[in-house]
CSV table of C-alpha atoms (C1' of nucleotides) in Angstrom, one decimal:
chain,number,residue,atom,x,y,z
L,1,MET,CA,-3.9,42.6,-117.3
L,2,TYR,CA,-0.9,44.9,-117.8
L,3,THR,CA,1.1,46.6,-115.1
L,4,PHE,CA,2.7,50.0,-115.5
L,5,LEU,CA,5.5,52.0,-113.9
L,6,VAL,CA,5.2,55.7,-114.5
L,7,VAL,CA,8.5,57.6,-114.5
L,8,ASP,CA,8.4,61.4,-114.6
L,9,ASP,CA,10.0,64.1,-112.4
L,10,SER,CA,6.7,66.0,-112.2
L,11,SER,CA,4.4,64.4,-109.7
L,12,GLU,CA,1.6,66.2,-111.4
L,13,ALA,CA,2.4,64.5,-114.7
L,14,ARG,CA,2.6,61.1,-113.0
L,15,GLU,CA,-0.8,61.7,-111.6
L,16,ALA,CA,-2.2,62.8,-114.9
L,17,ILE,CA,-0.8,59.8,-116.6
L,18,SER,CA,-2.1,57.5,-113.9
L,19,ASP,CA,-5.5,59.0,-114.3
L,20,ILE,CA,-5.5,58.3,-118.0
L,21,LEU,CA,-4.3,54.7,-117.5
L,22,SER,CA,-7.0,54.1,-114.9
L,23,LEU,CA,-9.6,54.6,-117.7
L,24,GLU,CA,-8.6,51.3,-119.1
L,25,PRO,CA,-9.8,48.5,-116.7
L,26,SER,CA,-6.9,46.2,-117.7
L,27,PHE,CA,-4.2,48.7,-116.9
L,28,TYR,CA,-2.7,48.9,-113.5
L,29,VAL,CA,-0.2,51.5,-112.3
L,30,ILE,CA,1.9,49.6,-109.8
L,31,GLY,CA,4.4,52.3,-109.2
L,32,GLN,CA,5.8,55.7,-109.9
L,33,ALA,CA,9.3,57.1,-109.9
L,34,SER,CA,10.5,60.6,-110.3
L,35,ASN,CA,13.8,59.8,-112.1
L,36,GLY,CA,15.7,57.0,-113.8
L,37,LYS,CA,17.5,55.9,-110.6
L,38,GLU,CA,14.3,55.4,-108.7
L,39,ALA,CA,12.8,53.5,-111.6
L,40,LEU,CA,15.7,51.1,-111.6
L,41,LYS,CA,15.4,50.6,-107.9
L,42,PHE,CA,11.7,50.0,-108.2
L,43,LEU,CA,12.1,47.4,-111.0
L,44,GLN,CA,14.7,45.5,-109.0
L,45,ASN,CA,11.9,44.7,-106.5
L,46,ARG,CA,9.0,44.4,-108.7
L,47,LYS,CA,8.7,44.2,-112.5
L,48,ALA,CA,6.2,46.1,-114.6
L,49,ASP,CA,5.0,45.1,-118.0
L,50,ILE,CA,5.3,48.5,-119.4
L,51,VAL,CA,7.4,51.5,-118.3
L,52,LEU,CA,6.3,54.9,-119.3
L,53,MET,CA,9.4,57.0,-119.1
L,54,ASP,CA,9.8,60.7,-119.4
L,55,ILE,CA,12.9,61.9,-121.1
L,56,ASN,CA,13.8,65.0,-119.2
L,57,MET,CA,14.5,64.1,-115.6
L,58,PRO,CA,17.0,65.0,-112.9
L,59,GLU,CA,19.5,62.5,-111.6
L,60,MET,CA,19.2,60.1,-114.4
L,61,ASN,CA,17.4,61.0,-117.7
L,62,GLY,CA,15.0,58.8,-119.6
L,63,PHE,CA,17.5,57.7,-122.3
L,64,GLU,CA,20.1,56.5,-119.8
L,65,ALA,CA,17.5,54.8,-117.7
L,66,THR,CA,16.1,53.0,-120.8
L,67,LYS,CA,19.5,51.8,-121.7
L,68,GLN,CA,20.1,50.3,-118.3
L,69,ILE,CA,16.6,48.9,-117.8
L,70,LYS,CA,16.8,47.2,-121.2
L,71,THR,CA,20.1,45.7,-120.3
L,72,LEU,CA,18.9,44.3,-117.0
L,73,PHE,CA,15.3,43.5,-118.0
L,74,PRO,CA,15.2,43.1,-121.8
L,75,ASP,CA,11.6,41.9,-121.7
L,76,ILE,CA,10.2,45.1,-120.2
L,77,THR,CA,8.4,47.3,-122.7
L,78,ILE,CA,9.5,50.9,-122.5
L,79,ILE,CA,7.5,53.8,-123.9
L,80,MET,CA,9.3,57.1,-123.9
L,81,LEU,CA,7.3,60.2,-123.1
L,82,SER,CA,8.2,63.7,-124.2
L,83,VAL,CA,6.5,67.0,-124.5
L,84,SER,CA,7.9,67.4,-128.0
L,85,ASP,CA,7.6,65.4,-131.1
L,86,ASP,CA,11.2,65.8,-131.9
L,87,VAL,CA,12.4,63.3,-134.5
L,88,GLN,CA,15.9,63.0,-132.9
L,89,ASP,CA,14.5,62.1,-129.6
L,90,PHE,CA,12.2,59.6,-131.2
L,91,PHE,CA,14.9,57.7,-133.0
L,92,GLU,CA,17.2,58.0,-130.0
L,93,ALA,CA,14.5,56.3,-127.9
L,94,LEU,CA,14.1,53.5,-130.4
L,95,LYS,CA,17.8,53.0,-130.7
L,96,LEU,CA,18.1,52.5,-127.0
L,97,GLY,CA,15.5,49.8,-127.0
L,98,ALA,CA,12.3,51.7,-126.3
L,99,GLN,CA,9.3,50.1,-127.9
L,100,GLY,CA,7.5,53.4,-128.4
L,101,TYR,CA,7.3,57.1,-128.1
L,102,LEU,CA,4.4,59.1,-126.9
L,103,VAL,CA,3.9,62.8,-127.2
L,104,LYS,CA,2.5,64.4,-124.1
L,105,ASN,CA,-0.5,66.7,-124.4
L,106,LEU,CA,-2.3,64.2,-126.7
L,107,GLU,CA,-5.9,63.2,-126.1
L,108,PRO,CA,-6.2,60.5,-123.4
L,109,GLN,CA,-8.1,58.4,-125.9
L,110,LEU,CA,-5.1,58.4,-128.2
L,111,TRP,CA,-2.8,57.4,-125.3
L,112,LEU,CA,-5.1,54.5,-124.5
L,113,ASP,CA,-5.5,53.4,-128.1
L,114,TYR,CA,-1.7,53.4,-128.5
L,115,LEU,CA,-1.0,51.7,-125.2
L,116,ARG,CA,-3.5,49.0,-125.9
L,117,SER,CA,-1.9,48.2,-129.2
L,118,VAL,CA,1.5,48.1,-127.5
L,119,ALA,CA,0.3,46.0,-124.6
L,120,THR,CA,-1.6,43.4,-126.6
L,121,GLY,CA,1.1,43.3,-129.3
L,122,ASP,CA,-1.8,43.1,-131.8
L,123,THR,CA,0.0,45.3,-134.1
L,124,PRO,CA,3.5,45.1,-135.4
L,125,LEU,CA,4.7,47.7,-132.9
L,126,GLU,CA,8.3,47.0,-133.6
L,127,LYS,CA,8.5,50.5,-134.9
L,128,GLY,CA,5.6,50.8,-137.1
L,129,ILE,CA,3.0,52.1,-134.7
L,130,ALA,CA,5.3,54.3,-132.8
L,131,MET,CA,6.5,55.7,-136.0
L,132,ARG,CA,3.0,56.2,-137.3
L,133,ILE,CA,1.9,58.0,-134.2
L,134,LEU,CA,4.8,60.2,-134.4
L,135,GLN,CA,4.4,60.9,-138.0
L,136,GLU,CA,0.8,61.9,-137.4
L,137,PHE,CA,2.1,64.6,-135.3
L,138,THR,CA,5.0,65.8,-137.2
L,139,GLU,CA,4.5,65.9,-141.0
L,140,GLY,CA,1.2,66.8,-142.4
L,141,GLY,CA,-0.4,63.3,-142.4
L,142,GLY,CA,-3.8,63.9,-143.9
L,143,LYS,CA,-6.5,63.4,-141.4
L,144,ALA,CA,-4.1,63.1,-138.5
L,145,GLN,CA,-2.8,66.5,-139.3
L,146,GLN,CA,-6.2,67.8,-138.4
L,147,GLN,CA,-5.9,66.2,-135.0
L,148,LYS,CA,-2.6,67.9,-134.5
L,149,GLU,CA,-4.1,71.1,-135.5
L,150,GLN,CA,-6.9,70.5,-133.1
L,151,PHE,CA,-4.5,69.7,-130.4
L,152,HIS,CA,-1.3,71.3,-130.0
L,153,SER,CA,-0.7,73.7,-132.8
L,154,LEU,CA,-0.8,77.1,-131.4
L,155,THR,CA,-1.5,79.9,-133.8
L,156,LYS,CA,1.2,82.5,-134.6
L,157,ARG,CA,-0.2,85.0,-132.1
L,158,GLU,CA,-0.5,82.3,-129.4
L,159,ARG,CA,3.1,81.4,-129.8
L,160,GLU,CA,4.1,85.0,-129.5
L,161,ILE,CA,2.1,85.3,-126.3
L,162,LEU,CA,3.4,82.0,-124.9
L,163,GLN,CA,6.9,83.2,-125.3
L,164,LEU,CA,6.3,86.4,-123.5
L,165,VAL,CA,4.4,84.6,-120.7
L,166,ALA,CA,7.3,82.2,-120.4
L,167,GLU,CA,9.7,85.1,-119.9
L,168,GLY,CA,7.8,86.2,-116.9
L,169,TYR,CA,5.8,89.1,-118.2
L,170,THR,CA,2.3,89.9,-116.8
L,171,ASN,CA,-0.7,90.0,-119.1
L,172,ARG,CA,-0.6,93.8,-118.9
L,173,ASP,CA,3.0,93.8,-120.0
L,174,ILE,CA,2.2,91.6,-122.9
L,175,ALA,CA,-0.8,93.7,-123.9
L,176,CYS,CA,1.4,96.7,-123.9
L,177,ASN,CA,4.1,95.1,-125.8
L,178,LEU,CA,1.9,93.8,-128.5
L,179,THR,CA,-0.4,96.9,-128.4
L,180,ILE,CA,-3.5,94.9,-127.9
L,181,SER,CA,-5.9,94.9,-125.0
L,182,GLU,CA,-5.3,93.0,-121.9
L,183,ASN,CA,-8.5,91.2,-122.4
L,184,THR,CA,-7.3,89.9,-125.7
L,185,VAL,CA,-4.1,88.6,-124.1
L,186,LYS,CA,-6.2,86.8,-121.5
L,187,ASN,CA,-8.3,85.3,-124.2
L,188,HIS,CA,-5.3,84.0,-126.1
L,189,LEU,CA,-3.8,82.7,-122.8
L,190,LYS,CA,-7.0,80.9,-122.0
L,191,ASN,CA,-6.8,79.1,-125.3
L,192,ILE,CA,-3.2,78.3,-124.9
L,193,LEU,CA,-3.7,76.8,-121.5
L,194,GLN,CA,-6.5,74.7,-122.8
L,195,LYS,CA,-4.6,73.6,-125.9
L,196,LEU,CA,-1.5,72.6,-123.9
L,197,HIS,CA,-3.4,71.1,-121.0
L,198,VAL,CA,-1.7,73.0,-118.3
L,199,LYS,CA,-3.1,74.9,-115.4
L,200,ASN,CA,-1.1,78.0,-115.1
L,201,ARG,CA,1.5,80.2,-116.6
L,202,VAL,CA,4.4,78.7,-114.6
L,203,GLN,CA,3.6,75.3,-116.2
L,204,LEU,CA,3.4,77.1,-119.5
L,205,ALA,CA,6.9,78.5,-118.9
L,206,ARG,CA,8.1,75.0,-118.2
L,207,TYR,CA,6.5,73.7,-121.3
L,208,ALA,CA,8.2,76.5,-123.3
L,209,ALA,CA,11.5,75.8,-121.7
L,210,GLU,CA,11.4,72.2,-122.5
L,211,PHE,CA,10.9,73.0,-126.1
L,212,LYS,CA,13.5,75.7,-126.2
L,213,ASN,CA,15.9,73.3,-124.7
L,214,LYS,CA,15.7,71.0,-127.6
L,215,GLY,CA,16.0,73.9,-130.1
L,216,TYR,CA,12.5,73.2,-131.1
L,217,PRO,CA,10.8,76.1,-132.8
L,218,LEU,CA,7.9,76.1,-130.3
J,1,MET,CA,35.1,108.9,-115.6
J,2,TYR,CA,33.7,105.8,-117.2
J,3,THR,CA,30.5,105.5,-119.1
J,4,PHE,CA,28.4,102.4,-119.1
J,5,LEU,CA,25.7,100.9,-121.3
J,6,VAL,CA,23.5,98.4,-119.5
J,7,VAL,CA,22.0,95.7,-121.7
J,8,ASP,CA,19.4,93.4,-120.2
J,9,ASP,CA,15.9,92.4,-121.2
J,10,SER,CA,14.6,92.9,-117.8
J,11,SER,CA,14.0,96.6,-117.1
J,12,GLU,CA,14.1,95.7,-113.4
J,13,ALA,CA,17.6,94.3,-113.8
J,14,ARG,CA,18.7,97.3,-115.7
J,15,GLU,CA,17.5,99.5,-112.9
J,16,ALA,CA,19.1,97.4,-110.3
J,17,ILE,CA,22.4,97.4,-112.1
J,18,SER,CA,22.2,101.1,-112.7
J,19,ASP,CA,21.6,101.6,-109.0
J,20,ILE,CA,24.7,99.7,-108.1
J,21,LEU,CA,26.8,101.6,-110.6
J,22,SER,CA,25.5,104.9,-109.3
J,23,LEU,CA,27.2,104.1,-106.0
J,24,GLU,CA,30.6,104.8,-107.6
J,25,PRO,CA,30.9,108.5,-108.4
J,26,SER,CA,33.1,108.0,-111.5
J,27,PHE,CA,30.6,105.6,-113.1
J,28,TYR,CA,27.9,107.0,-115.4
J,29,VAL,CA,25.2,105.0,-117.0
J,30,ILE,CA,24.6,106.7,-120.3
J,31,GLY,CA,22.2,104.2,-121.8
J,32,GLN,CA,20.2,101.1,-121.4
J,33,ALA,CA,19.1,98.5,-124.0
J,34,SER,CA,16.8,95.6,-123.7
J,35,ASN,CA,18.5,93.4,-126.3
J,36,GLY,CA,21.5,93.1,-128.5
J,37,LYS,CA,20.0,94.9,-131.4
J,38,GLU,CA,19.1,97.9,-129.3
J,39,ALA,CA,22.6,97.9,-127.9
J,40,LEU,CA,24.2,98.0,-131.3
J,41,LYS,CA,21.9,100.8,-132.4
J,42,PHE,CA,22.7,102.8,-129.3
J,43,LEU,CA,26.5,102.4,-129.7
J,44,GLN,CA,26.3,103.6,-133.3
J,45,ASN,CA,25.2,107.0,-131.9
J,46,ARG,CA,27.1,107.1,-128.8
J,47,LYS,CA,30.0,105.0,-127.5
J,48,ALA,CA,30.3,103.7,-124.0
J,49,ASP,CA,33.5,102.7,-122.3
J,50,ILE,CA,32.0,99.6,-120.8
J,51,VAL,CA,29.0,97.5,-121.8
J,52,LEU,CA,27.4,95.3,-119.3
J,53,MET,CA,25.7,92.7,-121.3
J,54,ASP,CA,23.2,90.1,-120.2
J,55,ILE,CA,23.5,86.7,-121.9
J,56,ASN,CA,19.9,85.7,-122.2
J,57,MET,CA,17.9,88.1,-124.2
J,58,PRO,CA,15.2,88.0,-126.9
J,59,GLU,CA,15.9,89.3,-130.4
J,60,MET,CA,19.7,89.1,-130.2
J,61,ASN,CA,21.4,87.4,-127.3
J,62,GLY,CA,24.5,88.6,-125.5
J,63,PHE,CA,27.0,86.3,-127.2
J,64,GLU,CA,25.9,87.4,-130.7
J,65,ALA,CA,25.8,91.1,-129.6
J,66,THR,CA,29.2,90.8,-128.1
J,67,LYS,CA,30.6,89.4,-131.3
J,68,GLN,CA,29.2,92.2,-133.4
J,69,ILE,CA,30.1,95.0,-131.0
J,70,LYS,CA,33.6,93.7,-130.8
J,71,THR,CA,33.9,93.7,-134.6
J,72,LEU,CA,32.5,97.2,-135.0
J,73,PHE,CA,34.1,98.8,-131.9
J,74,PRO,CA,37.0,96.7,-130.7
J,75,ASP,CA,38.0,99.1,-128.0
J,76,ILE,CA,34.7,98.9,-126.1
J,77,THR,CA,35.0,96.7,-123.0
J,78,ILE,CA,32.3,94.2,-122.6
J,79,ILE,CA,31.4,92.5,-119.4
J,80,MET,CA,28.9,89.6,-119.7
J,81,LEU,CA,26.3,89.1,-117.1
J,82,SER,CA,24.6,85.9,-116.2
J,83,VAL,CA,22.5,84.5,-113.5
J,84,SER,CA,24.7,81.4,-113.5
J,85,ASP,CA,28.3,80.9,-113.0
J,86,ASP,CA,28.5,78.3,-115.7
J,87,VAL,CA,32.0,77.7,-116.9
J,88,GLN,CA,31.0,77.1,-120.5
J,89,ASP,CA,29.2,80.4,-120.7
J,90,PHE,CA,32.2,82.1,-119.1
J,91,PHE,CA,34.7,80.8,-121.7
J,92,GLU,CA,32.3,81.4,-124.5
J,93,ALA,CA,32.1,85.0,-123.3
J,94,LEU,CA,35.9,85.4,-123.3
J,95,LYS,CA,36.2,83.7,-126.7
J,96,LEU,CA,33.9,86.2,-128.3
J,97,GLY,CA,36.0,89.1,-127.0
J,98,ALA,CA,34.3,90.0,-123.7
J,99,GLN,CA,36.7,91.3,-121.1
J,100,GLY,CA,34.8,89.9,-118.1
J,101,TYR,CA,32.0,87.9,-116.7
J,102,LEU,CA,29.9,88.9,-113.8
J,103,VAL,CA,27.5,86.6,-111.9
J,104,LYS,CA,24.3,88.3,-111.0
J,105,ASN,CA,23.0,88.1,-107.5
J,106,LEU,CA,26.4,89.1,-106.1
J,107,GLU,CA,26.8,91.7,-103.5
J,108,PRO,CA,26.9,95.3,-105.0
J,109,GLN,CA,30.2,95.8,-103.4
J,110,LEU,CA,31.7,93.0,-105.3
J,111,TRP,CA,30.4,94.3,-108.5
J,112,LEU,CA,31.9,97.7,-107.9
J,113,ASP,CA,35.3,96.2,-106.9
J,114,TYR,CA,35.3,94.1,-110.0
J,115,LEU,CA,34.2,96.9,-112.3
J,116,ARG,CA,36.6,99.4,-110.9
J,117,SER,CA,39.5,97.0,-111.6
J,118,VAL,CA,38.2,96.5,-115.1
J,119,ALA,CA,37.7,100.2,-115.7
J,120,THR,CA,41.0,101.4,-114.5
J,121,GLY,CA,42.8,98.5,-116.0
J,122,ASP,CA,44.9,98.4,-112.8
J,123,THR,CA,44.8,94.7,-112.8
J,124,PRO,CA,45.8,92.3,-115.5
J,125,LEU,CA,42.2,91.7,-116.4
J,126,GLU,CA,43.0,89.9,-119.5
J,127,LYS,CA,41.5,86.9,-117.9
J,128,GLY,CA,42.9,86.8,-114.5
J,129,ILE,CA,40.4,88.7,-112.5
J,130,ALA,CA,37.3,87.5,-114.3
J,131,MET,CA,38.6,84.0,-113.8
J,132,ARG,CA,39.2,84.7,-110.1
J,133,ILE,CA,35.8,86.1,-109.6
J,134,LEU,CA,34.3,83.2,-111.2
J,135,GLN,CA,36.3,80.7,-109.3
J,136,GLU,CA,35.4,82.3,-106.0
J,137,PHE,CA,31.8,81.4,-106.8
J,138,THR,CA,32.3,78.0,-108.2
J,139,GLU,CA,34.7,76.0,-106.1
J,140,GLY,CA,34.7,76.5,-102.4
J,141,GLY,CA,37.0,79.5,-102.2
J,142,GLY,CA,37.4,80.2,-98.5
J,143,LYS,CA,36.1,83.5,-97.6
J,144,ALA,CA,34.4,84.2,-100.9
J,145,GLN,CA,32.4,81.0,-100.4
J,146,GLN,CA,30.9,82.6,-97.3
J,147,GLN,CA,29.9,85.6,-99.3
J,148,LYS,CA,28.2,83.4,-101.8
J,149,GLU,CA,26.4,81.8,-98.9
J,150,GLN,CA,25.4,85.1,-97.6
J,151,PHE,CA,24.1,86.3,-100.8
J,152,HIS,CA,22.1,84.2,-103.0
J,153,SER,CA,22.0,81.5,-100.5
J,154,LEU,CA,18.5,80.4,-100.1
J,155,THR,CA,17.9,78.4,-97.0
J,156,LYS,CA,17.1,74.7,-97.3
J,157,ARG,CA,13.4,75.3,-97.0
J,158,GLU,CA,13.5,78.1,-99.5
J,159,ARG,CA,15.1,75.8,-102.0
J,160,GLU,CA,12.5,73.2,-101.5
J,161,ILE,CA,9.8,75.7,-102.1
J,162,LEU,CA,11.5,77.3,-105.1
J,163,GLN,CA,11.6,73.9,-106.7
J,164,LEU,CA,8.0,73.2,-106.2
J,165,VAL,CA,7.1,76.7,-107.4
J,166,ALA,CA,9.2,76.1,-110.5
J,167,GLU,CA,7.2,72.9,-111.2
J,168,GLY,CA,4.1,74.9,-111.4
J,169,TYR,CA,2.5,74.2,-108.1
J,170,THR,CA,0.2,76.7,-106.4
J,171,ASN,CA,1.0,77.9,-102.9
J,172,ARG,CA,-1.7,75.8,-101.5
J,173,ASP,CA,-0.3,72.7,-103.3
J,174,ILE,CA,3.0,73.4,-101.8
J,175,ALA,CA,1.7,74.0,-98.3
J,176,CYS,CA,-0.2,70.7,-98.5
J,177,ASN,CA,2.9,68.9,-99.9
J,178,LEU,CA,5.1,70.2,-97.1
J,179,THR,CA,2.4,70.1,-94.5
J,180,ILE,CA,2.8,73.7,-93.5
J,181,SER,CA,0.4,76.6,-93.7
J,182,GLU,CA,-0.2,78.4,-96.9
J,183,ASN,CA,0.9,81.6,-95.1
J,184,THR,CA,4.2,80.1,-94.4
J,185,VAL,CA,4.7,79.2,-98.0
J,186,LYS,CA,3.8,82.8,-99.0
J,187,ASN,CA,6.3,84.1,-96.5
J,188,HIS,CA,9.1,81.9,-97.8
J,189,LEU,CA,8.1,82.8,-101.3
J,190,LYS,CA,8.3,86.5,-100.5
J,191,ASN,CA,11.8,86.1,-99.2
J,192,ILE,CA,12.8,84.0,-102.2
J,193,LEU,CA,11.5,86.6,-104.6
J,194,GLN,CA,13.4,89.3,-102.8
J,195,LYS,CA,16.6,87.4,-102.5
J,196,LEU,CA,16.7,86.5,-106.2
J,197,HIS,CA,15.5,89.9,-107.4
J,198,VAL,CA,12.6,88.6,-109.4
J,199,LYS,CA,9.0,89.8,-109.6
J,200,ASN,CA,6.9,86.7,-109.9
J,201,ARG,CA,6.9,82.9,-109.9
J,202,VAL,CA,7.3,82.5,-113.6
J,203,GLN,CA,10.6,84.4,-113.4
J,204,LEU,CA,11.4,82.2,-110.5
J,205,ALA,CA,10.8,79.2,-112.6
J,206,ARG,CA,13.0,80.6,-115.3
J,207,TYR,CA,15.7,81.1,-112.8
J,208,ALA,CA,15.4,77.6,-111.5
J,209,ALA,CA,15.4,76.2,-115.0
J,210,GLU,CA,18.5,78.1,-116.0
J,211,PHE,CA,20.3,76.6,-113.0
J,212,LYS,CA,18.9,73.1,-113.5
J,213,ASN,CA,19.9,73.2,-117.2
J,214,LYS,CA,23.5,73.6,-116.3
J,215,GLY,CA,23.4,70.9,-113.8
J,216,TYR,CA,23.9,73.4,-111.1
J,217,PRO,CA,22.7,72.3,-107.7
J,218,LEU,CA,20.4,75.3,-107.2
H,1,DC,C1',-16.5,85.2,-153.0
H,2,DC,C1',-17.7,82.7,-149.0
H,3,DA,C1',-16.8,80.1,-145.0
H,4,DA,C1',-13.7,79.0,-141.4
H,5,DA,C1',-10.2,80.3,-138.4
H,6,DA,C1',-7.8,83.8,-136.0
H,7,DA,C1',-7.5,88.0,-133.7
H,8,DT,C1',-9.7,91.4,-131.4
H,9,DA,C1',-12.4,93.0,-127.1
H,10,DG,C1',-15.5,93.1,-123.6
H,11,DC,C1',-17.9,91.4,-119.0
H,12,DC,C1',-18.3,88.9,-114.6
H,13,DC,C1',-16.4,86.6,-110.7
H,14,DG,C1',-13.9,83.7,-107.8
H,15,DA,C1',-9.1,82.0,-107.1
H,16,DT,C1',-4.4,82.9,-106.6
H,17,DG,C1',-0.6,85.7,-105.9
H,18,DG,C1',2.4,89.0,-103.7
H,19,DG,C1',3.7,93.1,-100.6
H,20,DG,C1',3.9,94.8,-96.0
H,21,DC,C1',3.6,93.9,-91.1
H,22,DT,C1',4.1,91.5,-86.6
H,23,DA,C1',5.0,87.5,-83.8
H,24,DT,C1',6.1,82.9,-81.9
H,25,DT,C1',8.7,78.7,-81.9
H,26,DT,C1',12.5,75.9,-83.3
H,27,DT,C1',17.2,75.3,-84.8
H,28,DT,C1',21.8,76.6,-85.3
H,29,DT,C1',25.7,79.1,-84.0
H,30,DT,C1',28.7,81.3,-81.1
F,1,DA,C1',23.4,80.1,-72.0
F,2,DA,C1',22.7,83.8,-75.1
F,3,DA,C1',22.3,85.4,-79.7
F,4,DA,C1',21.2,84.8,-84.4
F,5,DA,C1',19.0,82.6,-88.1
F,6,DA,C1',15.3,79.9,-89.9
F,7,DA,C1',10.8,78.2,-89.9
F,8,DT,C1',6.4,78.7,-88.6
F,9,DA,C1',1.9,81.4,-88.9
F,10,DG,C1',-1.2,85.0,-88.9
F,11,DC,C1',-3.3,89.6,-90.7
F,12,DC,C1',-4.8,93.0,-94.3
F,13,DC,C1',-5.3,94.5,-99.0
F,14,DC,C1',-5.0,95.1,-103.7
F,15,DA,C1',-3.1,93.2,-108.1
F,16,DT,C1',-3.2,89.6,-111.1
F,17,DC,C1',-4.9,85.5,-112.9
F,18,DG,C1',-7.9,82.2,-115.0
F,19,DG,C1',-12.6,80.3,-116.4
F,20,DG,C1',-16.9,81.1,-118.7
F,21,DC,C1',-19.5,83.6,-122.2
F,22,DT,C1',-20.6,86.6,-126.0
F,23,DA,C1',-19.4,89.3,-130.0
F,24,DT,C1',-17.1,92.0,-133.7
F,25,DT,C1',-13.5,92.5,-137.1
F,26,DT,C1',-9.6,90.6,-139.9
F,27,DT,C1',-7.3,87.1,-142.2
F,28,DT,C1',-6.9,82.9,-144.5
F,29,DG,C1',-8.0,79.1,-147.5
F,30,DG,C1',-10.8,76.7,-150.7
DNA sequence: CCAAAAATAGCCCGATGGGGCTATTTTTTT
DNA sequence: AAAAAAATAGCCCCATCGGGCTATTTTTGG
């Protein structure tokens, strides 16, 4: 039996993550927090085995929170969450004592596989697994690369459209701008929403902003 | 008589700005551009006395454009525009040769006051005025503070709603969350959109993100 | 050259959004 | 206590969005 604390500023994300965790009978989400401060407060009352910690949060970000939690409760396992698979963030997370790093927008099954291996300690998770998971989604790693392709990888056109959507343009604007039909824009958009597991264009804009913030190419 | 080139990626913003400028009989908007590149192209054909340059634009952003314009046409006065009153941006703007920095969402009258003083050179604008204007809108500067309040000033409720919108929630979600009717949410939203001069919730999200990014309280 | 992937485009239809109005109640300010 | 501002809520109406589905043409990769 493993207890989880989910820390993310988006209540939606927390719900989504909790939903995924509930698929594994031995996983129990015992709390949620919307920023690092709340997470610390929570842990002072009740300890969790594993903390899933988003990086970008108001008040206190995931890095700072990880540092402090690790100082106070060194035996808590912390897995950092991010929408990007940025290598810098990944190493930063490990440096501060996190045991892992999970890229959002992955298949629930992958989350569970990964978290099970972290929880049971079956695998030498010291860095190996986390690293492997990351690598699978950064450099072209054979079969895993296909999964990335299948998953996040937007096509060139999709990226163009994502960018315009994120700037607040309507589908018609975009169609006009790219001189294609509005239907085509809608089609691309549908695919983008599906690929990135978000529900609407505002969330898409947030997604794009998070990437842009890190200087990530999108 | 002073000629203006308005550079902003949002055609709405350009229109709004042009409208404000038209209130002063001696101000003439002789051109608009939607990004830095277009602005440069325009200036090669026809020079303007003053360029109003948005910072965030696709293709070529305001900082880059300012640098290049100042190199090619050192006698053109450039005023940077931004939705935020971030001090970093402000100094960056001055460093690159801009003569001023205007915060969007200010009262038209303030714009005109400021631009008149820039145009006529009556005041030692070398940094003084720009700085003063900025200060009025950062630290609590007596009367000016009230004007800020009056202007972009969303109410408490509106800020709550803005935040939820920016996180990608639908109106219904928000209504549910705040236990008010969806109609009320829509009403608040209408007011917010109007106050912040944006067209839709994605642009609202961008607005919120820009503020959040700079650690500005919103 | 052929197969797979990407880009194009259309249709239908219900959900959501956003503008324009009016109006009542609560809260704040004067 | 009176006035002003904010919060609440409703209405109508059309625009936009987003999901599901099919289908053709380009482009790309092996």
